[in-house]
Coordinates of C-alpha atoms and ligand atoms in Angstrom, one line a residue:
X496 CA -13.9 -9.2 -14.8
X497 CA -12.3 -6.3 -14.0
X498 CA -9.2 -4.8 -11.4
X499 CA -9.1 -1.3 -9.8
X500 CA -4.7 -0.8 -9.9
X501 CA -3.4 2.2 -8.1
X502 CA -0.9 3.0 -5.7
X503 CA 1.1 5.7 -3.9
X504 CA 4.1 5.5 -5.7
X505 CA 2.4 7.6 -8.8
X506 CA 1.5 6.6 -11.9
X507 CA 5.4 6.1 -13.4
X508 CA 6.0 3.8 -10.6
X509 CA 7.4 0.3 -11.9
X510 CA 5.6 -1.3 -9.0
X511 CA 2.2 -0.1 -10.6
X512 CA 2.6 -1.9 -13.7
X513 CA 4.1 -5.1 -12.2
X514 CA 0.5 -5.0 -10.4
X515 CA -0.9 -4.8 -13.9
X516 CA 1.1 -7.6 -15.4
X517 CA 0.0 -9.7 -12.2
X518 CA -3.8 -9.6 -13.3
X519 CA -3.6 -8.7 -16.5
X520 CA -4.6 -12.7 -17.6
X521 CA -7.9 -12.4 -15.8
X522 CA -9.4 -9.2 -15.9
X523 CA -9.4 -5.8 -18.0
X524 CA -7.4 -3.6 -15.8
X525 CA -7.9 0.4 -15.2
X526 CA -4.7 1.8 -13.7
X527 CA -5.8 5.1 -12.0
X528 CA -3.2 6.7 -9.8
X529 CA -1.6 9.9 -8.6
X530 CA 0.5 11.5 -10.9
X531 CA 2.9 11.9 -8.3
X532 CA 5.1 10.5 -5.1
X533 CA 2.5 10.4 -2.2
X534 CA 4.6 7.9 0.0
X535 CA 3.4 8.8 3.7
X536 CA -0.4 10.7 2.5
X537 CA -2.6 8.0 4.4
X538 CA -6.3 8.3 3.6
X539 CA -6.0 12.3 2.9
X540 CA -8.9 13.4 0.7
X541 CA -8.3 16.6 -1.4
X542 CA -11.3 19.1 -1.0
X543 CA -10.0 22.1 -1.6
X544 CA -8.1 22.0 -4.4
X545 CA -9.1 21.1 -7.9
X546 CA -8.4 18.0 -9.6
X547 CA -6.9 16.9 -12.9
X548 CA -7.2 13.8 -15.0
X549 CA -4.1 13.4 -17.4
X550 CA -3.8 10.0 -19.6
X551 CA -0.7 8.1 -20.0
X552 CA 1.1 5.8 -21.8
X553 CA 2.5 3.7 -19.3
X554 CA 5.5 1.8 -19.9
X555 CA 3.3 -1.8 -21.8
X556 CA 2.0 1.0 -24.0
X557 CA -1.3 0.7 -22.3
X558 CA -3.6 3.8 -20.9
X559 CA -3.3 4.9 -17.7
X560 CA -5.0 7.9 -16.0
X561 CA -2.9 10.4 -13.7
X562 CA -4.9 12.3 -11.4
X563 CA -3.0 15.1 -9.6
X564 CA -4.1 14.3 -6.0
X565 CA -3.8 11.5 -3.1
X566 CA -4.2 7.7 -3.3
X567 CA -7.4 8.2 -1.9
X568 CA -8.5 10.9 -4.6
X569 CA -6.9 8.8 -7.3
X570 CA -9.7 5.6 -6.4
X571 CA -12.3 7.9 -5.7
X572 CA -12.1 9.2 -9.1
X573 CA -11.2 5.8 -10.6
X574 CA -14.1 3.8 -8.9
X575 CA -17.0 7.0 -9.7
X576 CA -15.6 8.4 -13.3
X577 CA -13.3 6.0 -15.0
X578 CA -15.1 2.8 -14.2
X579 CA -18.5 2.2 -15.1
X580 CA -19.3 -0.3 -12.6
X581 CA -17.3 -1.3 -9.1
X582 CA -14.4 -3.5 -10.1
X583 CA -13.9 -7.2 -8.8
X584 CA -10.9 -6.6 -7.3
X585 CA -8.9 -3.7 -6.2
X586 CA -4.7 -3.9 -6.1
X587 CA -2.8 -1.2 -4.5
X588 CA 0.9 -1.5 -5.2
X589 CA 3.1 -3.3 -6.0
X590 CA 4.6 -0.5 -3.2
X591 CA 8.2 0.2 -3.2
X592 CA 9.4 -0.7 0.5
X593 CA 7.4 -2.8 3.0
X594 CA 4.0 -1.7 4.8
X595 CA 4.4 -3.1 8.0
X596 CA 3.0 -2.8 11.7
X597 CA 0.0 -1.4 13.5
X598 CA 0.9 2.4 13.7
X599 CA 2.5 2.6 10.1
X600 CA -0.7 1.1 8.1
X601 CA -2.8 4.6 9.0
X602 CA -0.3 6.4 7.3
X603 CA 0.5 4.6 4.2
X604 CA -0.5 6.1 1.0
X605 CA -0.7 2.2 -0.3
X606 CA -3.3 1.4 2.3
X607 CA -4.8 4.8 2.3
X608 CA -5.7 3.6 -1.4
X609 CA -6.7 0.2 -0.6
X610 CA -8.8 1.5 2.3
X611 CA -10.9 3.7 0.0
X612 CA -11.9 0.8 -2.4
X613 CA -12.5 -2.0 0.4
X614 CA -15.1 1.0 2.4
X615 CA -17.7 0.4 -0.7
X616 CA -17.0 -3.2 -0.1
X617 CA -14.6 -4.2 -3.2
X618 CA -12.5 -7.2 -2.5
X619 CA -9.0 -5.7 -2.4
X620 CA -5.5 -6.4 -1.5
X621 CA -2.8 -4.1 -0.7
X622 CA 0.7 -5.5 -1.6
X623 CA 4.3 -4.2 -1.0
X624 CA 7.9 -5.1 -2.1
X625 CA 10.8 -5.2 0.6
X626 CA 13.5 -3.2 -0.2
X627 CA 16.8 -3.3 1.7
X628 CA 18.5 -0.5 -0.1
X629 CA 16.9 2.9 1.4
X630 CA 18.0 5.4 -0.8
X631 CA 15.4 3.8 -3.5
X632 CA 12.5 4.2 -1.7
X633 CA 10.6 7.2 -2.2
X634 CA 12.1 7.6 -5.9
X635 CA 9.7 8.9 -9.1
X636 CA 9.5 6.1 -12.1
X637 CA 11.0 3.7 -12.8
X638 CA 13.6 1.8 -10.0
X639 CA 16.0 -1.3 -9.8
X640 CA 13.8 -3.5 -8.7
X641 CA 13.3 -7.2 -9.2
X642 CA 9.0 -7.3 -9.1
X643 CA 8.8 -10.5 -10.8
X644 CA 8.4 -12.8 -7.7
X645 CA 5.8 -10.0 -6.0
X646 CA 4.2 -10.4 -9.7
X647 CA 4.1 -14.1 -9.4
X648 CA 2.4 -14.5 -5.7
X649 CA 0.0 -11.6 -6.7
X650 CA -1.3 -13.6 -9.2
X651 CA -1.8 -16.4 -7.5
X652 CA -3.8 -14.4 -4.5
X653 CA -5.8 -12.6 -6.6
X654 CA -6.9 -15.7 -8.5
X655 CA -8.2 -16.9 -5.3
X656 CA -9.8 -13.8 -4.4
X657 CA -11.4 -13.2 -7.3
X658 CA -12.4 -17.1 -7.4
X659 CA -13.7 -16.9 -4.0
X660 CA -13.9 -13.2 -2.5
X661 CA -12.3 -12.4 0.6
X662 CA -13.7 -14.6 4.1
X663 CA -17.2 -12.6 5.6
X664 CA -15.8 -9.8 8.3
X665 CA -12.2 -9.4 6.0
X666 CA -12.1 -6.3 4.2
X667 CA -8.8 -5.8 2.8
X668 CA -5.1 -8.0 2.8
X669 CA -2.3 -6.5 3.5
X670 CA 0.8 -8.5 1.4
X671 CA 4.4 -7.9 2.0
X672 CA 6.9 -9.8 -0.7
X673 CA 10.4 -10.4 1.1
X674 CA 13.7 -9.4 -0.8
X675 CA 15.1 -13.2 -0.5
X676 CA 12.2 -15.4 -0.7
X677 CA 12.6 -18.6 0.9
X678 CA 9.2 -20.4 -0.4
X679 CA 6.3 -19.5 -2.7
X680 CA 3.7 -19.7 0.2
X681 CA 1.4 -17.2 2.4
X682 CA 2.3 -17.1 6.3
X683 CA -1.0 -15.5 7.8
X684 CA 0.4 -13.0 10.1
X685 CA -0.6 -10.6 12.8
X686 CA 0.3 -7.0 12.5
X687 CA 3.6 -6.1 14.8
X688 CA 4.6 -2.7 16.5
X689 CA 5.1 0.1 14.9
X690 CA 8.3 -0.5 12.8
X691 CA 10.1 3.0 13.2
X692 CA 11.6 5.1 16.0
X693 CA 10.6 8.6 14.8
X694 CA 13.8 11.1 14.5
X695 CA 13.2 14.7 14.0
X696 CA 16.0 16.2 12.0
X697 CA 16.5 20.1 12.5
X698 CA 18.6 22.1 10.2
X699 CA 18.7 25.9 9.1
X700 CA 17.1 27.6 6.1
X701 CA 19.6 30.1 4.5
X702 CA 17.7 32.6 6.8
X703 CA 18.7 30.9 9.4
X704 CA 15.7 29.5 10.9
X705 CA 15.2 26.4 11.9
X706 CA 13.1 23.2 9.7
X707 CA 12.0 19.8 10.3
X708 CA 12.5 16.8 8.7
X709 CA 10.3 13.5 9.8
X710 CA 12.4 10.5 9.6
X711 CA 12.8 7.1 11.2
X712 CA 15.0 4.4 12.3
X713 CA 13.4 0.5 12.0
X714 CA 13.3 -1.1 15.4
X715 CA 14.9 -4.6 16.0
X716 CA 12.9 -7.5 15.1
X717 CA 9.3 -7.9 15.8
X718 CA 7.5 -10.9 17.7
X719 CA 7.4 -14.5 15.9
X720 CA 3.9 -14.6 14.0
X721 CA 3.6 -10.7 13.3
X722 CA 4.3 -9.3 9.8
X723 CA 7.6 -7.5 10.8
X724 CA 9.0 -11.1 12.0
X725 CA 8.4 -13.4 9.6
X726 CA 9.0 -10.8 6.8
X727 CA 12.6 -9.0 8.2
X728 CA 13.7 -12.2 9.8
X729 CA 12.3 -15.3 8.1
X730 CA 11.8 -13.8 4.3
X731 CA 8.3 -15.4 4.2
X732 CA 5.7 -13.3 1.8
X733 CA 3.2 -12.2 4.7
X734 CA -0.5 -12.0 4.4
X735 CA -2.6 -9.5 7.5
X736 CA -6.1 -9.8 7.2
X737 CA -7.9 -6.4 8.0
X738 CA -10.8 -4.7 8.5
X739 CA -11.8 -1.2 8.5
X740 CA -14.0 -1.0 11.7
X741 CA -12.1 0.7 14.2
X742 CA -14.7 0.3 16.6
X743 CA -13.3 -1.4 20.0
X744 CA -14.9 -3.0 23.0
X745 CA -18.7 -1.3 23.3
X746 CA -19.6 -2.8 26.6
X747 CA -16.6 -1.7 28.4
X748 CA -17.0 2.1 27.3
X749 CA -20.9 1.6 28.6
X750 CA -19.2 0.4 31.8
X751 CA -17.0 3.1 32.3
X752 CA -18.8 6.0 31.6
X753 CA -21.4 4.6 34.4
Ligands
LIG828 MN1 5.0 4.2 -1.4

């Protein structure tokens, strides 16, 4: 068998290769990712720009391929030149920092990836690591992290997805890993609010005009039985089932427009 591993972290990630080592029992792996920090990129497809290919030695002394674009470039190019044949499973991550909530899953990178490889109907999960400490986020290469329990229940949902498939009318998982795990189990969640406030930071260029910088402060606490919830407050490893139809209620539009 074989796994699809990319992510939006970039190809130096340590998150990437905790993915690898998570599947690397059960299938051959093909790690295809940007070559750089696309945290925040969504579903963005480059078309007009070149793109490059660069191997790597990533960090097991395996081959890895770079590709100086998006997430979404980086599958496209996996699943169409790299890979001979679609893959049996598809793993985006392991992402550093939770994906959480309705409004922040259209603008992942993570699930911008993910998204790609579940639209040609490869069984695929997208998985991210809380982080508490900010500052790490959005870093290049390798971080202090502690993967190995992300590693551990990857392995065990991918054996069952790659056992099984994923249910008829689920497309894609979305899998958050809590910093302080309390069990080893799933809890099936719903996807909460939108986790951030938006702030817009203004400060001067030494011209002095004025830039922007997007940021955001996490709201409190989400409903019991959404991700935010049982991840943030009860340190379960959360499991959303989605689907990449966006299409909402037909008969009502008919209705309306009447
Ligand atoms: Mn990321």
């Amino acid at each position: 068998m074989k796994a699809l591993i990319s992510n939006d972290d970039g190809i130096t990630a340590s998150g990437i290769l905790a993915a690898k080592k998570a599947v690397d029992e059960l299938c051959d792996t093909y790690v295809v990712a940007p070559e750089t920090q696309q945290s925040g990129i969504g579903h963005a497809l480059t078309l007009y720009e070149p793109l490059r290919v660069n191997e790597y030695t990533l960090k097991d002394g395996s081959l890895g391929y770079g590709v100086s674009g998006t997430p979404t470039d980086a599958v496209t190019i996996g699943l169409f030149e790299i890979l001979s044949e679609h893959p049996d499973i598809m793993i985006s991550g392991i992402n550093t920092g939770y994906n959480l909530g309705k409004a922040e899953l259209t603008t992942s990178g993570t699930l911008g990836a993910a998204i790609e490889a579940a639209s040609f109907g490869i069984p695929t999960i997208a998985i991210s690591q809380e982080v508490v400490r900010d500052d790490i986020k959005f870093e290049n290469g390798e971080v202090e992290i502690d993967f190995d329990f992300a590693t551990k229940m990857l392995n065990k949902i991918a054996k069952i997805v790659l056992k099984k498939g994923l249910p008829e009318g689920i497309d894609l998982l979305n899998v958050n890993i809590p910093e302080n795990p309390i069990n080893e189990e799933f809890e099936v969640v719903t996807l909460g609010k939108r986790m951030y406030t938006p702030i817009i930071h203004e400060r001067l260029d030494p011209r002095g005009k004025p830039y922007y910088w997007i940021g955001g402060e996490p709201y409190d606490f989400d409903e019991p039985g959404s991700d935010g919830y049982e991840l943030r407050k009860e340190h379960k490893t959360t499991v959303t089932p989605l689907k990449i139809d966006l299409t909402s209620d037909i008969s009502s539009l008919k209705d309306w427009l009447k």
